[in-house]
Backbone as a ProteinNet text record, in pm:
[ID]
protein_1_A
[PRIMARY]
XXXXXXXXXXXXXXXXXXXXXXXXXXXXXXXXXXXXXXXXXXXXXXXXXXXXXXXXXXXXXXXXXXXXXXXXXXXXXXXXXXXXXXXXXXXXXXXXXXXXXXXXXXXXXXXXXXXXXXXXXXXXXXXXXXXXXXXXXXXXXXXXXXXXXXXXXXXXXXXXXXXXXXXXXXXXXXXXXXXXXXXXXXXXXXXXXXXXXXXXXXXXXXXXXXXXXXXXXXXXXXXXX
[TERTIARY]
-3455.8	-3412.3	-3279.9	-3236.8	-3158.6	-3013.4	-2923.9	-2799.7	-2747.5	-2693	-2530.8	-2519.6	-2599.6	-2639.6	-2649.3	-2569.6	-2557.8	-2574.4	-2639.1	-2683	-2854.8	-2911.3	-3019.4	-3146	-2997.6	-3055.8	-3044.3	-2943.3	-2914	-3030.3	-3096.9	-3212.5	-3363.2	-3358.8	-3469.3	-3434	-3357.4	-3332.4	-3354.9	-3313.4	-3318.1	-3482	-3530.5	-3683.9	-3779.4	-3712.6	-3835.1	-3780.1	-3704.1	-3703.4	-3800.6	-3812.1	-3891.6	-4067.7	-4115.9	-4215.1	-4233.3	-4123.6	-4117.3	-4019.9	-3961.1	-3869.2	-3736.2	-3727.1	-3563.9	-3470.7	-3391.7	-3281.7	-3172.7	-3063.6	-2944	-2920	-3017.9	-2905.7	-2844.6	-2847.4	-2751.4	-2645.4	-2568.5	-2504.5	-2399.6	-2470.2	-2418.5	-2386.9	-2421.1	-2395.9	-2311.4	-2264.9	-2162.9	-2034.2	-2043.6	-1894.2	-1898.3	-1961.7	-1909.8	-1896.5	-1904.4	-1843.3	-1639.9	-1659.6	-1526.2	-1485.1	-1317.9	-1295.8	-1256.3	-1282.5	-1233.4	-1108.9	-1061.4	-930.1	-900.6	-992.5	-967.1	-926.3	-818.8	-734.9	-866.1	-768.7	-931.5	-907.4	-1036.5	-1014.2	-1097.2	-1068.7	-1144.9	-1245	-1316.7	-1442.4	-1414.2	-1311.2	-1298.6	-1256.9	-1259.3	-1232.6	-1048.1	-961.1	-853.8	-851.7	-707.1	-688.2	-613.2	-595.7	-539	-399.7	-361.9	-198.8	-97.8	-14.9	127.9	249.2	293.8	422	594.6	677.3	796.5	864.2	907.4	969.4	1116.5	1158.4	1263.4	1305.4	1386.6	1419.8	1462.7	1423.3	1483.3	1544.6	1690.2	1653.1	1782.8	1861.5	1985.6	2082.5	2229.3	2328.7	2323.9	2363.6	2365.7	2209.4	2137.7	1966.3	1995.5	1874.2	1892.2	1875.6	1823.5	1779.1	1846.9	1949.8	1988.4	1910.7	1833	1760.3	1756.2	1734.3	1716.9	1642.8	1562.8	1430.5	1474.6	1414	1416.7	1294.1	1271.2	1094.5	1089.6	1036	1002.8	960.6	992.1	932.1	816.2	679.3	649	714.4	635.2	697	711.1	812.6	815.9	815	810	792.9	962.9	980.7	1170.4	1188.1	1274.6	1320.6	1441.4	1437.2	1574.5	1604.1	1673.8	1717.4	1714.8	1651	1602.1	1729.6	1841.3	1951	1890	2020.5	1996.5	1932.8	1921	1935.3	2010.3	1999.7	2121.5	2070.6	2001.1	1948.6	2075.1	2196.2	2293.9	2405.6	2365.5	2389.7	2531.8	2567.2	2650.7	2599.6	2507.3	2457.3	2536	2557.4	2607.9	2465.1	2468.5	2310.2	2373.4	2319.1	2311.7	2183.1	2137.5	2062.9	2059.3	2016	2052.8	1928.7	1907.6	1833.3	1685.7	1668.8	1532.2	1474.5	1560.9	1547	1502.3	1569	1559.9	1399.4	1401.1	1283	1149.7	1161	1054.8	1050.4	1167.3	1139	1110	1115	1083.9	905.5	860.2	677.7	735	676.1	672	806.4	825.4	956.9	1043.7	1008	1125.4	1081.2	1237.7	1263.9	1218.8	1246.7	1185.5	1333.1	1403.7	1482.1	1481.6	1388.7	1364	1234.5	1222.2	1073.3	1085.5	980.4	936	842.5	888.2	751.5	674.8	575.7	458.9	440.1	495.8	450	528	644.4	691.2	546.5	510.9	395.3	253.2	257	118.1	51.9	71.8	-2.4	73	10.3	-0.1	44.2	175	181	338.5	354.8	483.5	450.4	550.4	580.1	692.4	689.5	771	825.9	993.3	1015.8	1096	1041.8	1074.6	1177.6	1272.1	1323.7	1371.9	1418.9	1432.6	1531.4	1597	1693.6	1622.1	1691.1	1695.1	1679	1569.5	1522.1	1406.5	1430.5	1343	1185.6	1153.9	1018.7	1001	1113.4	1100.9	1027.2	1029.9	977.5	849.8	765.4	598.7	609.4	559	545.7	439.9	316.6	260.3	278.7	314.6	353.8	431.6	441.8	565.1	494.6	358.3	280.9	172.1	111	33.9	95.8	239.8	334.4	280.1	353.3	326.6	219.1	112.9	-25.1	-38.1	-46	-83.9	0.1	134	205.9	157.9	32.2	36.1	-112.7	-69.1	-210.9	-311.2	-458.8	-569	-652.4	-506.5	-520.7	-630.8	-732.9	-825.6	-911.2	-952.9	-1016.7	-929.8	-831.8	-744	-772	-751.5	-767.8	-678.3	-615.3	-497.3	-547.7	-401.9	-433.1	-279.9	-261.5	-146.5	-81.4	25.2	71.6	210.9	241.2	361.5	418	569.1	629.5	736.4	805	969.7	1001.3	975.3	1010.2	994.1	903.5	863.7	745.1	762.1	601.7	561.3	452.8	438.8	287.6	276.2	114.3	108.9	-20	-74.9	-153.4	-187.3	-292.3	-323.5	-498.5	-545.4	-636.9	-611.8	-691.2	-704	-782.1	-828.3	-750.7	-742.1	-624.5	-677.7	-668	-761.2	-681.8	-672.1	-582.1	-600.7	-495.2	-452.9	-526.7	-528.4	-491.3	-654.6	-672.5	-828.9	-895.9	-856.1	-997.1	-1092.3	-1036.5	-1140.4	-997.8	-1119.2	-1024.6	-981.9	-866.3	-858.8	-752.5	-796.6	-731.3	-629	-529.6	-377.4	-328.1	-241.3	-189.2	-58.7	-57.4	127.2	105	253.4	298.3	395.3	409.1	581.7	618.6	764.2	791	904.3	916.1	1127.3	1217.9	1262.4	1406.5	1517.7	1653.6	1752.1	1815.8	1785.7	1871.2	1765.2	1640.3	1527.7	1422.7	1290.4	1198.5	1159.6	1123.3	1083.5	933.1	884.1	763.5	741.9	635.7	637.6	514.7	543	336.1	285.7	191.2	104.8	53.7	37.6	-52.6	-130.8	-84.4	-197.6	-223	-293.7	-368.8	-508.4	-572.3	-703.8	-694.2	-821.3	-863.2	-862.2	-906.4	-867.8	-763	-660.9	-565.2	-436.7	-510.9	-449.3	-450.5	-594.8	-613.1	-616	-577.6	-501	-355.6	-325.9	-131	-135.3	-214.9	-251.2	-171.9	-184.8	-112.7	96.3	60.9	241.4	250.2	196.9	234.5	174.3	79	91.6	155.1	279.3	356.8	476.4	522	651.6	596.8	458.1	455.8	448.1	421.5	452.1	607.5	616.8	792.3	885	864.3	966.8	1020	1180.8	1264.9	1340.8	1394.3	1560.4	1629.5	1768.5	1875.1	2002.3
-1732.5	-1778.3	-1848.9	-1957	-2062.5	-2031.7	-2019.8	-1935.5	-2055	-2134.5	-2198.4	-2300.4	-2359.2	-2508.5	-2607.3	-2705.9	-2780.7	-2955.4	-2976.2	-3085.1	-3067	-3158.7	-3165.8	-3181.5	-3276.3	-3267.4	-3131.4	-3041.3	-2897.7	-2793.1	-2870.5	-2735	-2771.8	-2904.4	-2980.8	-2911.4	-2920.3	-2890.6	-2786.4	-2658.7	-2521.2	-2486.9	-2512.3	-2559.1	-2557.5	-2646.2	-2664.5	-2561.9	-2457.4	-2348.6	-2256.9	-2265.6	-2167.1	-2225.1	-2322.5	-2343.1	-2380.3	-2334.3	-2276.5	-2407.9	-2522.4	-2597.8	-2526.3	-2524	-2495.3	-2608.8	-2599.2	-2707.7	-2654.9	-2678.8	-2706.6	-2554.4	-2434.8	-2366.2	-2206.5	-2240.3	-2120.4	-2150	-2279.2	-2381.8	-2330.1	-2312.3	-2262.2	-2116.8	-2041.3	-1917.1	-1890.3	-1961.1	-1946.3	-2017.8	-2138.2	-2209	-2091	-2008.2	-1862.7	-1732.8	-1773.3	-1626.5	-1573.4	-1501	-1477.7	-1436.9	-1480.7	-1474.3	-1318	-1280.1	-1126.7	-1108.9	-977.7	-912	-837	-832.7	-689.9	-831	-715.2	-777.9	-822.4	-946.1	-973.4	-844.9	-842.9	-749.5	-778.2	-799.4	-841.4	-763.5	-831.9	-737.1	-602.3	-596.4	-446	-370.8	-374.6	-312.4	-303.2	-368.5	-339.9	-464.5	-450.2	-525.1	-656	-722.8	-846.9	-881.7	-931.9	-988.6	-949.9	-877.7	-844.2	-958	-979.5	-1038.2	-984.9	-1049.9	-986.8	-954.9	-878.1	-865	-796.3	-787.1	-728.9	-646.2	-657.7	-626.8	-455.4	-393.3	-214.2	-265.4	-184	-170.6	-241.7	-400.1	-408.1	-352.2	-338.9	-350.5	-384	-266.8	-253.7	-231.7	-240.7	-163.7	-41.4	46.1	199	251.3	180.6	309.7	162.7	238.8	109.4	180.7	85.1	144.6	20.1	42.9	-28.1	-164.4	-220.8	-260	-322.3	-407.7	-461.6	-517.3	-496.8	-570.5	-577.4	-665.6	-645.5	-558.3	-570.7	-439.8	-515.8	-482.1	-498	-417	-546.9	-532.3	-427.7	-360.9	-206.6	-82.4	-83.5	21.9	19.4	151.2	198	265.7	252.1	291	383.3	473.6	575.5	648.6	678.2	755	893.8	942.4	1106.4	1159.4	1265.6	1310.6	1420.3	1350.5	1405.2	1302.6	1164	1071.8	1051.9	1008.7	948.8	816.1	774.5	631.6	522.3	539.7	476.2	541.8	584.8	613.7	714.1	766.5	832.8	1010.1	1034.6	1150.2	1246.2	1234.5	1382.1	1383.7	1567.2	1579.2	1631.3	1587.7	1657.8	1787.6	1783.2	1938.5	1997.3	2115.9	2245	2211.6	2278.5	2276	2298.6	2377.4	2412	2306	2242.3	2185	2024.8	1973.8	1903.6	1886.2	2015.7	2046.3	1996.1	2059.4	2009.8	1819.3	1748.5	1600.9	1535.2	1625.9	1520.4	1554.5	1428.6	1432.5	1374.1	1483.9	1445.8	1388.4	1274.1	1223.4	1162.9	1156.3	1085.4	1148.6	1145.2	1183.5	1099.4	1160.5	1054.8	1063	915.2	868.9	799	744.7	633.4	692.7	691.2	700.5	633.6	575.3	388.9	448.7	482.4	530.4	421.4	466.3	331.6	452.3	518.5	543.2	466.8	366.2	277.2	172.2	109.9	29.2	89.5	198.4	256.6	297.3	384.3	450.1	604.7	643.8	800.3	776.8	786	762.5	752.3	737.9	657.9	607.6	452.4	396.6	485.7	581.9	658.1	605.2	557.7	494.8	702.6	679.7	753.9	682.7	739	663.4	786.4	743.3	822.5	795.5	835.7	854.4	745.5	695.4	578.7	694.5	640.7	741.7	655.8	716.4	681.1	646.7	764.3	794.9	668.6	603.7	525	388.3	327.1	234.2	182.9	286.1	232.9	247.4	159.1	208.4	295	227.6	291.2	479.5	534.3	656.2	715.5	645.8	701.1	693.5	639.9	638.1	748.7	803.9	863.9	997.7	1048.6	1134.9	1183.7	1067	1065.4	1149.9	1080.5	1080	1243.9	1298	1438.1	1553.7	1511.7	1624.4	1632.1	1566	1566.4	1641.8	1821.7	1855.1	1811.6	1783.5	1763.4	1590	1547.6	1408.4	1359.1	1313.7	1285	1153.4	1085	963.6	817.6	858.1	755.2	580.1	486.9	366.9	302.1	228.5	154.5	29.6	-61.7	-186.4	-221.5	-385.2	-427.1	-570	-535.9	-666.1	-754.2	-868	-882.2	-962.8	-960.1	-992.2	-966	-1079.3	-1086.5	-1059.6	-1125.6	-1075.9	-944.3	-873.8	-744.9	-711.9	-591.4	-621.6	-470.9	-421.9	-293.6	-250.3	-129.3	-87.9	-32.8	-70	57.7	96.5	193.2	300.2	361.9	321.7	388.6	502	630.4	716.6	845	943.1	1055.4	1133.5	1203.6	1354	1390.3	1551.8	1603.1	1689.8	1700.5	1705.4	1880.1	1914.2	2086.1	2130.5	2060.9	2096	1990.6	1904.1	1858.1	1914.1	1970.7	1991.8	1910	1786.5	1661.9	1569.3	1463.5	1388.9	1257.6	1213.7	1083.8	983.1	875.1	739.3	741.3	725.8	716.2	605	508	448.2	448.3	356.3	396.1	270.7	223.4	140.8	181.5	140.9	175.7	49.2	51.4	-56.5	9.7	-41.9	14.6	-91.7	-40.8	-136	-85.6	-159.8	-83.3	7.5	53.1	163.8	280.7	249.4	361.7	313.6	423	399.9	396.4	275.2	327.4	335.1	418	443.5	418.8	313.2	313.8	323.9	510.2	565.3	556	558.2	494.4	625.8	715.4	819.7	783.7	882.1	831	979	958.6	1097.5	1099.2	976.7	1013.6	874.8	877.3	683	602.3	595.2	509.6	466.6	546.5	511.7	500.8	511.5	469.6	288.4	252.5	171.9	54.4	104.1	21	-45.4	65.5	23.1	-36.5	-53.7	-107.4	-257.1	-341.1	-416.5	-436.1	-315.2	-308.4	-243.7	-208.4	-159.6	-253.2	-369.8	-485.2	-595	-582.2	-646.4	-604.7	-484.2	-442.5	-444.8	-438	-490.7	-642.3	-760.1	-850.1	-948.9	-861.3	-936.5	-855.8	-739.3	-644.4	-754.3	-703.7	-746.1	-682.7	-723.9	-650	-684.8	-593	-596.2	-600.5
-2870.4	-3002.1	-2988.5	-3052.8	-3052.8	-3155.8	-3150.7	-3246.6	-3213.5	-3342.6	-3354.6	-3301.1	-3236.7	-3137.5	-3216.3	-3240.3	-3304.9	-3333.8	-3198.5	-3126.6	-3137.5	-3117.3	-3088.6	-3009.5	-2887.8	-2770.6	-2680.1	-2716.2	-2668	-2724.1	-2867.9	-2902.7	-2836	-2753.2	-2679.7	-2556.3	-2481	-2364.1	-2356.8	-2442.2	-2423.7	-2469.6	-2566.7	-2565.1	-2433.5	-2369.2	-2235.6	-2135.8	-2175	-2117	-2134.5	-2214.7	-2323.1	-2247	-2208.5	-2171.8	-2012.8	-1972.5	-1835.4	-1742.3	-1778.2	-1719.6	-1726.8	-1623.2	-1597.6	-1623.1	-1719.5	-1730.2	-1853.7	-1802.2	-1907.7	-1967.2	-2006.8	-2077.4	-2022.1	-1895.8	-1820.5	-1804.4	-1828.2	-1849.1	-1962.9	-2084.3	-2178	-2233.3	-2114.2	-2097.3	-2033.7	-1910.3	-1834.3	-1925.9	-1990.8	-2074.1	-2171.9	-2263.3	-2311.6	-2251.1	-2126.6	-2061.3	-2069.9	-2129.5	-2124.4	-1966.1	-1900.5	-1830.2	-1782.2	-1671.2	-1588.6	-1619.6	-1703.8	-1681	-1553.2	-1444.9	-1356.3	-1204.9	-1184.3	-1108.6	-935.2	-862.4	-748.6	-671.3	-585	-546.3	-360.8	-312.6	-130.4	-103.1	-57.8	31.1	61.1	98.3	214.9	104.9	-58.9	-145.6	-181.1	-144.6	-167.9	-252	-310.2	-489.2	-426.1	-507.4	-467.2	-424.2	-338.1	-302.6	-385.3	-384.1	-438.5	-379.3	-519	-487.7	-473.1	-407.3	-403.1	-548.7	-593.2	-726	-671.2	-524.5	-512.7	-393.4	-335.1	-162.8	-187.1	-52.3	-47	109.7	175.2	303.3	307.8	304.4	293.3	236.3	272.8	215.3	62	-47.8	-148.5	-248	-150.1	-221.1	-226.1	-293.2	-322.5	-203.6	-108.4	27.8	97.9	186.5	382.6	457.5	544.7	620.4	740.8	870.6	967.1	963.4	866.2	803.6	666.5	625.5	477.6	453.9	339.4	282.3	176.9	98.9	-56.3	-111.8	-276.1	-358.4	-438.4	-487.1	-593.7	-731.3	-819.2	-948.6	-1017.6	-1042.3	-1125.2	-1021.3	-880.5	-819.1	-819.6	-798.2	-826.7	-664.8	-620	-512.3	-506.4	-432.7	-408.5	-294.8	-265.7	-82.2	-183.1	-54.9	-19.9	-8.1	-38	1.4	129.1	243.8	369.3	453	380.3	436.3	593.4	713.3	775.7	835.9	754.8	803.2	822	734.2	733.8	898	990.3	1077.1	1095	1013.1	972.8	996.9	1008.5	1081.4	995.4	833.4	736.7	677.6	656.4	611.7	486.2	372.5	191.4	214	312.2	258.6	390.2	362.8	503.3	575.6	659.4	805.1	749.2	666.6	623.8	535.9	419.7	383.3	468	598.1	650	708.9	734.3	818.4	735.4	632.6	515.1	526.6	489.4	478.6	660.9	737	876.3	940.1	955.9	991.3	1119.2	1215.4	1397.1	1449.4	1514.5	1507.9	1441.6	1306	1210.3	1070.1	1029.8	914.1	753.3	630.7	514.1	455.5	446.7	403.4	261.1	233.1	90.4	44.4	-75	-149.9	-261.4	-279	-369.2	-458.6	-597.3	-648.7	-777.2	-698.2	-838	-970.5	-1003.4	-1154.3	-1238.6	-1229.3	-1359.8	-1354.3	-1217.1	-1262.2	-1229.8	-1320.8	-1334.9	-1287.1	-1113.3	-1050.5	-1011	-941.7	-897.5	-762.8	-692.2	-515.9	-528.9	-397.8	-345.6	-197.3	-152.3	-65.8	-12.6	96.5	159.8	296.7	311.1	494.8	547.1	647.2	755.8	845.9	919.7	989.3	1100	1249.8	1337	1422.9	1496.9	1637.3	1727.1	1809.5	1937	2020.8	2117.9	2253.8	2337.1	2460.5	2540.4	2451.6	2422.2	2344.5	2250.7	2176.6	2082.5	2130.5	2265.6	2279.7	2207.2	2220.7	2178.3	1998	1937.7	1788.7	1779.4	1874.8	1819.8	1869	1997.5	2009.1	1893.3	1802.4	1729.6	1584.6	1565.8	1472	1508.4	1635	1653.6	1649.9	1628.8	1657.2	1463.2	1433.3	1316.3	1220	1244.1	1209.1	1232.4	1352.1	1438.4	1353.9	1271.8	1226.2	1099.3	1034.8	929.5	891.6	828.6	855.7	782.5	824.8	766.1	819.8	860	904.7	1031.6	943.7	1063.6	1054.1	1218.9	1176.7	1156.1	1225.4	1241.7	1293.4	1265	1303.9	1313.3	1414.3	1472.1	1501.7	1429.5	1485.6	1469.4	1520.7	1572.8	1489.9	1455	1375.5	1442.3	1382.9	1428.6	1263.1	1235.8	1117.3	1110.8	1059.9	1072.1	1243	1385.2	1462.3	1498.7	1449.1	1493.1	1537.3	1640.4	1672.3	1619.8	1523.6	1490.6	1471	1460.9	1481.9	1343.8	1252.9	1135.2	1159.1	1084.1	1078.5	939.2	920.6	831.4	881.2	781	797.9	724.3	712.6	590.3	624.6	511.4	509.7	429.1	424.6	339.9	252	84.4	16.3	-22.4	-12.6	-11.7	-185.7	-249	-399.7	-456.9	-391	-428.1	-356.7	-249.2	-123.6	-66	-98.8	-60	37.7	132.3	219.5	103.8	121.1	71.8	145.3	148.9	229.9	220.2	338.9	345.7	471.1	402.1	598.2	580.8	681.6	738	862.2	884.2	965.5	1051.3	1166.4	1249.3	1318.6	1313.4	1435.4	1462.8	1614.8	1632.9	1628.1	1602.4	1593.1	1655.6	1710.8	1802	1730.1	1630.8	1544.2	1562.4	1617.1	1612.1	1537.2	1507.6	1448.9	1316.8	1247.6	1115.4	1080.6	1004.3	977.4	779.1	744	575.6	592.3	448.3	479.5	304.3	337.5	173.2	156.8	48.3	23.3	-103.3	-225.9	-312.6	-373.2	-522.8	-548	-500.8	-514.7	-425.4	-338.5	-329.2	-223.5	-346.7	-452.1	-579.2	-605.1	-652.1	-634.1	-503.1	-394.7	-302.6	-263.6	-300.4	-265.4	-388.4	-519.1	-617.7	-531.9	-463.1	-482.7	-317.3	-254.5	-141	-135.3	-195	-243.2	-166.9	-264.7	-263.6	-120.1	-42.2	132.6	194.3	152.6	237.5	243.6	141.3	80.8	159.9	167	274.1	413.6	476.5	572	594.1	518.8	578.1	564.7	474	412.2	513.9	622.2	727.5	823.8	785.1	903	849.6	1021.2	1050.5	929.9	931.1	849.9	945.6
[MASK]
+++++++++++++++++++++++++++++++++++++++++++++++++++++++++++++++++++++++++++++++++++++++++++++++++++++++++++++++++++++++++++++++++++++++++++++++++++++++++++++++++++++++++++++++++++++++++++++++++++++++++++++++++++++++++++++++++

C-alpha cells in the first residue's frame, strides 16, 4: 500500500513492484531511514576511536608520572596517596596499606575514573623502581598479569608509540563479587625512571569494552615526559 507519495511517476514505479519488477522503491526507504545514534563500533566488538580531551602524566597534571598520554572526554584523573612516582620515595600510607596498592612489580600511582563520562571502571598507571628486571616490558607485564588472582588466558602483543617500544595484554579475570570471568587489559613499557603499566578493568566485559576507547587512546598518544 502506497502512503503520502506524491508524484506519479513514484506511485508507477512502486506499482511494478507490486507485480514482481524490482525498481525504485527501496530507494525510498532508505532516504527515510533515520540515522544511528549508537556510537561505531569495529568488528572485534570494541566502540569507536576516542579523542584527546586532555593530557595526565606531565608537570602540573593530577598524577606526574614517567609517561604522558591523553585523557578522554570527562574521565577525571587523580594520584593515589603513597604515590612516589614523582621520585621522591615519601610514602602517605603505611606498609600495609602500600602493600594493598602494589600488583607484582609496580605500584598504582594515578587512577582515571570514567564515571563523570558514564561508565563503571577506571584507567589505573602503575609505576615501578629501575632494575635489572625492568628491561623487558613485557616481563614486567607478565609479572603483572600472574599477581592478579583469577587472571587467566592471557594474550600478548607488541606496539611501538611516542618512541616507545611496549607490550599489551588482553585477558579474563574472574570477578570475586560476580563470580563470572570478565575482559580486562593492560599495557607496559619502561622508561629510564622504571616501569609503567596502564590496566583497563571494568564491571563486566560490557562495560569494559565501552571504555576501550579511552585505553587505546593513552596507549597511542604515550610518551616520555
Amino acid at each position: 500500500m502506497l502512503v503520502g507519495v506524491g508524484k506519479a511517476w513514484r506511485r508507477t514505479a512502486c506499482a511494478a513492484v507490486l507485480v514482481g519488477v524490482v525498481a525504485g522503491c527501496s530507494g525510498a526507504a532508505e532516504e527515510d531511514a533515520e540515522p544511528s545514534a549508537s556510537p561505531s563500533v569495529s568488528a572485534s566488538g570494541k566502540a569507536g576511536k576516542a579523542e584527546s580531551a586532555g593530557t595526565v602524566g606531565g608537570a602540573g597534571s593530577a598524577c606526574l608520572l614517567p609517561v604522558g598520554f591523553g585523557l578522554a572526554a570527562e574521565w577525571k584523573a587523580d594520584a593515589v596517596d603513597g604515590s612516589t612516582a614523582d621520585g621522591s620515595g615519601k610514602a602517605g600510607v603505611d606498609a600495609d596499606m602500600a602493600s594493598l596498592l602494589r600488583q607484582g612489580p609496580v605500584s598504582l600511582v594515578c587512577e582515571i575514573d570514567a564515571k563523570p563520562a558514564g561508565h563503571l571502571g577506571f584507567l589505573r598507571v602503575f609505576t615501578g623502581e629501575p632494575g635489572a628486571e625492568d628491561g623487558d616490558a613485557r616481563a614486567v607485564l607478565e609479572a603483572f598479569v600472574a599477581a592478579q588472582e583469577g587472571a587467566e588466558k592471557a594474550k600478548y602483543s607488541t606496539f611501538e608509540t611516542g618512541g616507545l617500544a611496549g607490550v599489551e595484554v588482553e585477558y579474563l579475570a574472574t570477578s570475586e563479587l560476580l563470580d563470572q570471568a570478565k575482559q580486562e587489559s593492560a599495557f607496559a613499557v619502561v622508561t629510564p625512571d622504571g616501569p609503567v603499566v596502564v590496566h583497563l578493568g571494568g564491571a563486566d566485559t560490557e562495560e569494559h569494552r565501552d571504555m576501550l576507547p579511552a585505553f587505546e587512546l593513552a596507549e597511542r598518544t604515550l610518551h616520555t615526559v
